[in-house]
Amino acid sequence: MRSPSLLRAAGGSLALAAIAWLATAIPPAAAQSPSPAFYTWQAPGGQASYGQKVVALTFDDGPGIYTPQVLSVLERYGVPATFFEIGENVASYPQYTQMLARAGYPVEDHTWTHPDLATIPLSEFPYQIDQTQREIASLTGIAPTCVRPPYNAWNQTVLDQIAERGLTTMSYSVDPRDWSLPGTQAIVDAVVGAAFPGAVVDMHDGGGNRSETVAALRR
Ligand SMILES: [Zn+2]
């Protein structure tokens, strides 16, 4: 196993390495800044404060059957993370969305059916974004403040639709492609090798077999 000094210092655990770096979870950008985060250079995301010794773990496409395992690893090590959930999965596994919210993990909006937002008609945005907002808010009592467009696909219309709703958006800067099942070690290496202060790491707790993601978190 590759052993960067960060990991060595943290006892060889990816989760512990994240603790060492993570000072805070991602602040909701809407409350912080009058200009939406996606107008920064790292459009459409990047509010994870460059220059700070912080990496942000994010999980997409849940909730699903692996969500409780992901949550339990994060909780065991006290690691903050943000979950971008698909509305129809929230409807299927409402108890897992509530479990995350009760544990204090932000649940954000990843659309209702995971389409490429850059290609859908304007008339479909309420279904994709607003319905997901309502579903999550009704279960957790907290409306999402951030929309992550699926496939990192966005254009000006997508950004405008999100901004019109007073929401922010967020991309990611480290993509270990855990969804492609590259192997647990490959996920760990990709995250640790590419992480930098301010990095936003994109992983998945839903959308398929996530056993490798769960195993990588335990390292
Ligand atoms: Zn996704």
Short mmCIF file of N, CA, C and O and ligand atoms in Angstrom, two decimals, residues 60-62 84 86 110 114 148-152 202 204, ligand 1:
data_model
loop_
_atom_site.label_atom_id
_atom_site.label_comp_id
_atom_site.label_asym_id
_atom_site.label_seq_id
_atom_site.Cartn_x
_atom_site.Cartn_y
_atom_site.Cartn_z
N ASP A 60 -22.59 10.82 -3.30
CA ASP A 60 -23.68 11.05 -4.25
C ASP A 60 -24.54 9.80 -4.46
O ASP A 60 -24.10 8.68 -4.19
N ASP A 61 -25.73 10.05 -5.01
CA ASP A 61 -26.61 9.03 -5.61
C ASP A 61 -27.37 8.17 -4.61
O ASP A 61 -28.10 7.28 -5.01
N GLY A 62 -27.22 8.42 -3.33
CA GLY A 62 -28.00 7.69 -2.35
C GLY A 62 -29.36 8.35 -2.17
O GLY A 62 -29.72 9.23 -2.94
N PHE A 84 -25.31 14.11 -1.30
CA PHE A 84 -26.16 14.64 -2.37
C PHE A 84 -27.05 13.50 -2.84
O PHE A 84 -26.60 12.54 -3.48
N ILE A 86 -30.53 11.54 -4.51
CA ILE A 86 -31.47 11.49 -5.63
C ILE A 86 -32.87 11.34 -5.05
O ILE A 86 -33.13 10.43 -4.25
N HIS A 110 -29.61 16.25 -5.42
CA HIS A 110 -28.91 15.71 -6.60
C HIS A 110 -29.94 15.35 -7.68
O HIS A 110 -29.72 14.42 -8.45
N HIS A 114 -31.82 11.98 -11.63
CA HIS A 114 -30.43 11.96 -12.08
C HIS A 114 -30.28 12.14 -13.60
O HIS A 114 -29.52 11.42 -14.26
N ARG A 148 -26.23 19.56 -6.66
CA ARG A 148 -25.10 19.08 -7.47
C ARG A 148 -25.65 18.48 -8.75
O ARG A 148 -26.34 17.46 -8.71
N PRO A 149 -25.36 19.09 -9.91
CA PRO A 149 -25.88 18.54 -11.16
C PRO A 149 -25.25 17.17 -11.45
O PRO A 149 -24.04 17.02 -11.36
N PRO A 150 -26.09 16.18 -11.80
CA PRO A 150 -25.56 14.86 -12.14
C PRO A 150 -24.56 14.93 -13.29
O PRO A 150 -24.67 15.81 -14.17
N TYR A 151 -23.63 14.05 -13.31
CA TYR A 151 -22.59 13.95 -14.34
C TYR A 151 -21.74 15.20 -14.42
O TYR A 151 -21.03 15.40 -15.42
N ASN A 152 -21.81 16.07 -13.42
CA ASN A 152 -21.10 17.34 -13.49
C ASN A 152 -21.47 18.10 -14.76
O ASN A 152 -20.66 18.84 -15.32
N ASP A 202 -15.39 13.34 -4.28
CA ASP A 202 -16.69 12.82 -4.69
C ASP A 202 -16.69 11.30 -4.60
O ASP A 202 -15.94 10.62 -5.29
N HIS A 204 -19.54 7.72 -3.66
CA HIS A 204 -20.94 7.33 -3.89
C HIS A 204 -21.41 6.33 -2.85
O HIS A 204 -20.73 5.35 -2.59
ZN ZN B 1 -24.71 11.33 -9.33
#
